[in-house]
JSON list of C-alpha atoms in Angstrom, two decimals:
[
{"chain": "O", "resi": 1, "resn": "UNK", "atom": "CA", "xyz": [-9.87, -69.79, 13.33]},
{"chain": "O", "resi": 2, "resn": "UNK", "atom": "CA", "xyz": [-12.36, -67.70, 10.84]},
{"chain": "O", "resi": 3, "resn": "UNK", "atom": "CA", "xyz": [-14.54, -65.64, 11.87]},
{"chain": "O", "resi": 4, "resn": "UNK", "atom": "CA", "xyz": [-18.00, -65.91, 11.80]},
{"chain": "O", "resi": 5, "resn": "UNK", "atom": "CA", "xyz": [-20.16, -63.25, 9.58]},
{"chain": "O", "resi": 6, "resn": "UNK", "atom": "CA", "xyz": [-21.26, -60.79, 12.68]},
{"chain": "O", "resi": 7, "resn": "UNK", "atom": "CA", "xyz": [-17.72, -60.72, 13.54]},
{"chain": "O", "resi": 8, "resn": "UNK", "atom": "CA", "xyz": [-17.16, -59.71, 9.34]},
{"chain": "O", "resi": 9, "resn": "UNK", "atom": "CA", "xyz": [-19.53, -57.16, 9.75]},
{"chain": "O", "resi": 10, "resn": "UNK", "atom": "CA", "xyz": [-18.59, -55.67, 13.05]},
{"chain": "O", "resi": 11, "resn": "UNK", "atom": "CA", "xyz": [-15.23, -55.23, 11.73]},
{"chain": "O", "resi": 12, "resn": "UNK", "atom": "CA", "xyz": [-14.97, -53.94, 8.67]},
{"chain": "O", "resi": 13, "resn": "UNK", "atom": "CA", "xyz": [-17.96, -50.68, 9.86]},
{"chain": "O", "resi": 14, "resn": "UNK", "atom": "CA", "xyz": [-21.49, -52.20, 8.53]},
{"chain": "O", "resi": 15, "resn": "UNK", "atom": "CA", "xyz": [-22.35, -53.97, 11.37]},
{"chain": "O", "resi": 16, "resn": "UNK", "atom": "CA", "xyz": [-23.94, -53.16, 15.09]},
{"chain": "O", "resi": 17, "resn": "UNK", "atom": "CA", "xyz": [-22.16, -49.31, 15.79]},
{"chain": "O", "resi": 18, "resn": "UNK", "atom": "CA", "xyz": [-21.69, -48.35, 19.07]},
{"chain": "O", "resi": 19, "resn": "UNK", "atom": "CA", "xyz": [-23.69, -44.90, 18.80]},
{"chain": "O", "resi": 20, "resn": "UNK", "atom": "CA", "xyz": [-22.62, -44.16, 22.19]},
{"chain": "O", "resi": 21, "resn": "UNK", "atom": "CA", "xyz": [-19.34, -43.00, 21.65]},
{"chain": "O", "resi": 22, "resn": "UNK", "atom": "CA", "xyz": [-20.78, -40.74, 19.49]},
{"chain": "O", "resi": 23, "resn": "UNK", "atom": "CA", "xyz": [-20.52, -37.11, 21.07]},
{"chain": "O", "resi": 24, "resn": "UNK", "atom": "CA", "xyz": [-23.76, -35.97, 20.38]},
{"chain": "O", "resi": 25, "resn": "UNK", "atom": "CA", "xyz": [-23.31, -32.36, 22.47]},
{"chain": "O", "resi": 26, "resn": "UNK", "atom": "CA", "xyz": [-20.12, -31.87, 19.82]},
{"chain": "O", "resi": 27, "resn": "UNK", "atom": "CA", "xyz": [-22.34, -32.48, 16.61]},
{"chain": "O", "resi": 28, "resn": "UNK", "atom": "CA", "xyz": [-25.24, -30.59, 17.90]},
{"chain": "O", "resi": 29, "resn": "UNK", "atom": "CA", "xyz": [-22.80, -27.36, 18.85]},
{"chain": "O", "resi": 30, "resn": "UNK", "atom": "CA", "xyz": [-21.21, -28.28, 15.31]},
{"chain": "O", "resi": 31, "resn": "UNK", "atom": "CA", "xyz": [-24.52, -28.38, 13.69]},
{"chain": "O", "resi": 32, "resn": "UNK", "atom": "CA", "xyz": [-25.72, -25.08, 15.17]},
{"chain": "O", "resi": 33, "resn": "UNK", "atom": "CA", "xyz": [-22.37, -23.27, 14.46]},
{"chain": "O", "resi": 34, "resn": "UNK", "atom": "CA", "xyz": [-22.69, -24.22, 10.98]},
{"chain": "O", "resi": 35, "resn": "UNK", "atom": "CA", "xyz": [-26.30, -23.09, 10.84]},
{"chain": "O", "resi": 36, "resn": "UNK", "atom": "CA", "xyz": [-25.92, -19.82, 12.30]},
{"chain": "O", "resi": 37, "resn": "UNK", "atom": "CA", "xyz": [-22.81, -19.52, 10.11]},
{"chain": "O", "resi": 38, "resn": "UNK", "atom": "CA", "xyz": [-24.66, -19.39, 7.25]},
{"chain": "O", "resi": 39, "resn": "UNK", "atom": "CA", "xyz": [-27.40, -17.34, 8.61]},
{"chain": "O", "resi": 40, "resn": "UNK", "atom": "CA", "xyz": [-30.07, -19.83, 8.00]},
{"chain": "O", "resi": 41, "resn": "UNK", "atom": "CA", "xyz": [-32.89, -20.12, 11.19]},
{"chain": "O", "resi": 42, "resn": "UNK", "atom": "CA", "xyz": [-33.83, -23.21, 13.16]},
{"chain": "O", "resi": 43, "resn": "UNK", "atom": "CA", "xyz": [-36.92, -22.62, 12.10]},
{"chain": "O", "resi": 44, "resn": "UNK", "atom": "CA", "xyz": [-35.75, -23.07, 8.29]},
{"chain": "O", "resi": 45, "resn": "UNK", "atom": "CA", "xyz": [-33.69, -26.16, 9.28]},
{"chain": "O", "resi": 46, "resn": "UNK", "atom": "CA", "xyz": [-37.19, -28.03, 10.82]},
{"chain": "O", "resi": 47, "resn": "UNK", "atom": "CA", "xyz": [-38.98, -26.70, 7.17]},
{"chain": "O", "resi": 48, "resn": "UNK", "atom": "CA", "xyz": [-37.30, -28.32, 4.73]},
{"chain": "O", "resi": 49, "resn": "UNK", "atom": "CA", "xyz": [-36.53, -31.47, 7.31]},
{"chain": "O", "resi": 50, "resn": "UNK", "atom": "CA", "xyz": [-40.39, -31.75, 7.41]},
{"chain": "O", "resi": 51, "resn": "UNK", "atom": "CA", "xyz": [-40.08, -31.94, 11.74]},
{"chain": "O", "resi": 52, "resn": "UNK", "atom": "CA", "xyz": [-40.60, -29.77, 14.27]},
{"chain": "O", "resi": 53, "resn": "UNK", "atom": "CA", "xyz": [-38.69, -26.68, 15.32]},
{"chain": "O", "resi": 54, "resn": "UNK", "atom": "CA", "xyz": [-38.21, -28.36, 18.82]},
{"chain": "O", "resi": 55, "resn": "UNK", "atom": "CA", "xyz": [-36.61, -31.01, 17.06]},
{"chain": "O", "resi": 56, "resn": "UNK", "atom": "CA", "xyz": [-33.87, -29.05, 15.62]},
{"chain": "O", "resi": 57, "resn": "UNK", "atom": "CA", "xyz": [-33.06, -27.53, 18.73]},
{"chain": "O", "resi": 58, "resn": "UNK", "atom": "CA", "xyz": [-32.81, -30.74, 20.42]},
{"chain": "O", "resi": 59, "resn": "UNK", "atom": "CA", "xyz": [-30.26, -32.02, 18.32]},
{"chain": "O", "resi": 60, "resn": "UNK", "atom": "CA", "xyz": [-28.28, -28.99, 18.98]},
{"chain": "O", "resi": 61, "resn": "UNK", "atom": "CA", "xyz": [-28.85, -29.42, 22.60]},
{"chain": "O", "resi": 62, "resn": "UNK", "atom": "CA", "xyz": [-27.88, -32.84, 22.42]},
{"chain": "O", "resi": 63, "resn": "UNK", "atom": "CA", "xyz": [-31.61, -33.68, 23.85]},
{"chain": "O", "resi": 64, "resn": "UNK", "atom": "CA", "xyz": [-32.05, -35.79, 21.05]},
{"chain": "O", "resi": 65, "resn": "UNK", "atom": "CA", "xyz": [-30.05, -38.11, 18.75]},
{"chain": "O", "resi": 66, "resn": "UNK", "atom": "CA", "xyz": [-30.31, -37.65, 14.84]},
{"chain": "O", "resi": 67, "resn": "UNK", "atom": "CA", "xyz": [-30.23, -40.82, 13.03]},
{"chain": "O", "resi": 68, "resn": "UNK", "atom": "CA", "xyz": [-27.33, -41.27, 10.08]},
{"chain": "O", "resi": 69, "resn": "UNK", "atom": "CA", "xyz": [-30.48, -40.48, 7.54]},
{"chain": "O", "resi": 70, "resn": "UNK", "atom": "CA", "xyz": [-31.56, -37.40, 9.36]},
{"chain": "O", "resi": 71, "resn": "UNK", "atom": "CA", "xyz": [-27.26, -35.97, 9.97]},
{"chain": "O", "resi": 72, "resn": "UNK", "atom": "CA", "xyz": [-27.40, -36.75, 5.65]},
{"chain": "O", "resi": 73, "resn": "UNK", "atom": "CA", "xyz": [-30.15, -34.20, 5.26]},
{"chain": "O", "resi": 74, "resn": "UNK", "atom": "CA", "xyz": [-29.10, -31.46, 7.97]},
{"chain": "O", "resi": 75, "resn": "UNK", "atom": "CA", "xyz": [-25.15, -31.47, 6.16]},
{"chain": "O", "resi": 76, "resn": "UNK", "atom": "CA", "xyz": [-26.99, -31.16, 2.61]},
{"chain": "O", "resi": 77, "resn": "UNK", "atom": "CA", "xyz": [-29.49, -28.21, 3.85]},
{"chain": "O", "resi": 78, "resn": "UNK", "atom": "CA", "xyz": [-25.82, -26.41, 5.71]},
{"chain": "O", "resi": 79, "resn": "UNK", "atom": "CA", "xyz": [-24.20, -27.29, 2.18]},
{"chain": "O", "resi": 80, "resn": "UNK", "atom": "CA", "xyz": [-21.25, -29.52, 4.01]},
{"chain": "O", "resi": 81, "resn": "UNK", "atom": "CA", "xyz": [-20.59, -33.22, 4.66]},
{"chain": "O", "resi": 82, "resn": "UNK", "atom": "CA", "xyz": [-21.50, -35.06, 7.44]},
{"chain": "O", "resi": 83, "resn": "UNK", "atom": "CA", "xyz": [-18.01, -36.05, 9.00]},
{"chain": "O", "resi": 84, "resn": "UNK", "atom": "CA", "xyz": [-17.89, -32.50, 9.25]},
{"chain": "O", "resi": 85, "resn": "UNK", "atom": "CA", "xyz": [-20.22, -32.60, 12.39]},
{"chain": "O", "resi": 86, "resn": "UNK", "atom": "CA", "xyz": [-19.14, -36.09, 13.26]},
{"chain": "O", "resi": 87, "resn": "UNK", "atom": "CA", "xyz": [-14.90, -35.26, 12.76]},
{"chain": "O", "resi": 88, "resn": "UNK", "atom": "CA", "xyz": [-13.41, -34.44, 16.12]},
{"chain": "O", "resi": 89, "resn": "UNK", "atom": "CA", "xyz": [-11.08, -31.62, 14.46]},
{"chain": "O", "resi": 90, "resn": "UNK", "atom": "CA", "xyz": [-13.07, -29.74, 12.33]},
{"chain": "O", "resi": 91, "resn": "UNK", "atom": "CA", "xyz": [-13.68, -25.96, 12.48]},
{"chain": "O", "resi": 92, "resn": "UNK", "atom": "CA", "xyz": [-15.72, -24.33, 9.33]},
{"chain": "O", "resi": 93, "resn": "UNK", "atom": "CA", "xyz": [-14.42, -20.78, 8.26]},
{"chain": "O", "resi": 94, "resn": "UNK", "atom": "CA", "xyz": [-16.90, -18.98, 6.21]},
{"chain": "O", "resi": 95, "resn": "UNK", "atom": "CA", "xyz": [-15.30, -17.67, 3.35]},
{"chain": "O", "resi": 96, "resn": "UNK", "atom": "CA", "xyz": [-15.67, -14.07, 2.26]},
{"chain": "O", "resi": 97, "resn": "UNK", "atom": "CA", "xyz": [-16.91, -14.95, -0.75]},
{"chain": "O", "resi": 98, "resn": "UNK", "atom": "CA", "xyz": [-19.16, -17.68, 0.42]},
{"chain": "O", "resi": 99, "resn": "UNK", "atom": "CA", "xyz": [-20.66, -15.27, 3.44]},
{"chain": "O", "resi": 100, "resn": "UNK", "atom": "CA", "xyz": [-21.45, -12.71, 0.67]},
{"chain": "O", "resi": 101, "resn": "UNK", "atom": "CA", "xyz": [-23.18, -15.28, -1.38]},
{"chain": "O", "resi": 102, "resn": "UNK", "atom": "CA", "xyz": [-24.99, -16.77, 1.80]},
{"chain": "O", "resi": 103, "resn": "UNK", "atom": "CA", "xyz": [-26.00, -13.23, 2.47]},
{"chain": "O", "resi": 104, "resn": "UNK", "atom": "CA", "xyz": [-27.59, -12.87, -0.62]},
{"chain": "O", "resi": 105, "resn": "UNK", "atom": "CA", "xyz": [-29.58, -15.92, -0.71]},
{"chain": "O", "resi": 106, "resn": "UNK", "atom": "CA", "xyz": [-31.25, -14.95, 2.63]},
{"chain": "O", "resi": 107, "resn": "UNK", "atom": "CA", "xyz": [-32.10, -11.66, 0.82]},
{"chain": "O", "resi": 108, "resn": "UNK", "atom": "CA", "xyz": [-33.99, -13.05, -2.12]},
{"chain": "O", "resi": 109, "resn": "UNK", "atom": "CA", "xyz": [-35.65, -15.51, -0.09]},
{"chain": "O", "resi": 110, "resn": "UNK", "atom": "CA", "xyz": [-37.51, -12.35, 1.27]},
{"chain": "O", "resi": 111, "resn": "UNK", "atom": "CA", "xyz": [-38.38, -11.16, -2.07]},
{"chain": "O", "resi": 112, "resn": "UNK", "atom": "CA", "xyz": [-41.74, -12.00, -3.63]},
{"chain": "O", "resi": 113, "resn": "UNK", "atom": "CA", "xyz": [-42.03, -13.37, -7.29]},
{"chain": "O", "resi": 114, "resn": "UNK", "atom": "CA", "xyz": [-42.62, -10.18, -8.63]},
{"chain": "O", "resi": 115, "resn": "UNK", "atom": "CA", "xyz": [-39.45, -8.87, -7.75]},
{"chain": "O", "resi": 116, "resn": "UNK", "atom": "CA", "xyz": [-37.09, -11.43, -7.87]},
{"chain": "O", "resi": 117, "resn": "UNK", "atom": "CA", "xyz": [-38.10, -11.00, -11.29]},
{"chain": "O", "resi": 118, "resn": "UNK", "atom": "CA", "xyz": [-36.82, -7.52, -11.52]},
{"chain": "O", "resi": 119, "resn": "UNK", "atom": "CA", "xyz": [-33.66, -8.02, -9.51]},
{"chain": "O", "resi": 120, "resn": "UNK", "atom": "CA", "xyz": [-33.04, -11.27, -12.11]},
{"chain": "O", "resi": 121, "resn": "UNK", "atom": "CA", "xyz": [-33.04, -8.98, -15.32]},
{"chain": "O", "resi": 122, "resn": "UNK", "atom": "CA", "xyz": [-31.19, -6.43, -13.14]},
{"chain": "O", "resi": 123, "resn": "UNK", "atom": "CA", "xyz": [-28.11, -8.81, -12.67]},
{"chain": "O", "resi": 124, "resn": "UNK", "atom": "CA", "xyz": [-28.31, -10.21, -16.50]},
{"chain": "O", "resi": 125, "resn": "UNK", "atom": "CA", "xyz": [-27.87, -5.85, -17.23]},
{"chain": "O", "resi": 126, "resn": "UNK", "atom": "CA", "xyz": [-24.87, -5.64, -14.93]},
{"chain": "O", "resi": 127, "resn": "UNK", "atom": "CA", "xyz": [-23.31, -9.21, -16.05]},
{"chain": "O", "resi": 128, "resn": "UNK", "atom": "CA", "xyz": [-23.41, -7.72, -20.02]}
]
C-alpha cells in the first residue's frame, strides 16, 4: 500500500501542522525573557517588526499567535534561533561578555550622530 502525496507531506513536516500543540504561553514567556534579557523594549521589538506595540505584548501573553514568518523575525531582532522559543528545554544565559556588549548597544542607540562620532574616534585611540 503507498501512500498517497498528503500522506508524503504530512509525514515527512511540510504538510498541514497541527499549530495547536504548539505552547504558545511557553514561546511568548520565552520570547519576553529573551527580550528583556537583552535589554531591548517592547516597544523596540513592534519598531523594527513594523506592528503595533500591543502586538508584541500579545504574543508574550499568548493573546495572539505569531506566524512561522513573524517567530523568524522576532529570533533575528533577539539575535537567537527560533527553536530556541519553540524547544521545550531551552534556558538562555546571557553571557558576561555578551550583557556588556548588549549594554553598550542600548547606550549608543541614545547617542545622536554627532557624538557617536566622537565616541567612534575615541575607541579607534584606545584600540591603537
Amino acid at each position: 500500500m503507498s501512500k498517497t502525496q498528503d500522506d508524503k507531506n504530512k509525514s515527512d513536516g511540510y504538510g498541514d501542522h497541527d499549530t495547536a500543540s504548539l505552547d504558545y504561553k511557553a514561546i511568548g514567556l520565552k520570547i519576553k525573557s529573551r527580550r528583556k534579557a537583552l535589554g531591548i523594549t517592547q516597544e523596540r521589538v513592534a519598531d523594527k517588526l513594523g506592528v503595533n506595540v500591543t502586538h508584541v505584548s500579545n504574543i508574550e501573553c499568548a493573546n495572539s499567535h505569531p506566524s512561522l514568518s513573524l517567530l523568524i523575525r522576532i529570533a533575528s531582532i533577539l539575535r537567537c534561533s527560533v527553536d530556541q522559543f519553540i524547544g521545550s528545554e531551552y534556558r538562555y544565559e546571557v553571557s558576561k561578555d555578551q550583557s556588556i556588549e548588549d549594554q553598550l548597544n542600548q547606550k549608543i542607540q541614545r547617542l545622536s550622530g554627532e557624538e557617536k562620532e566622537i565616541l567612534s574616534k575615541m575607541l579607534d585611540g584606545l584600540i591603537k
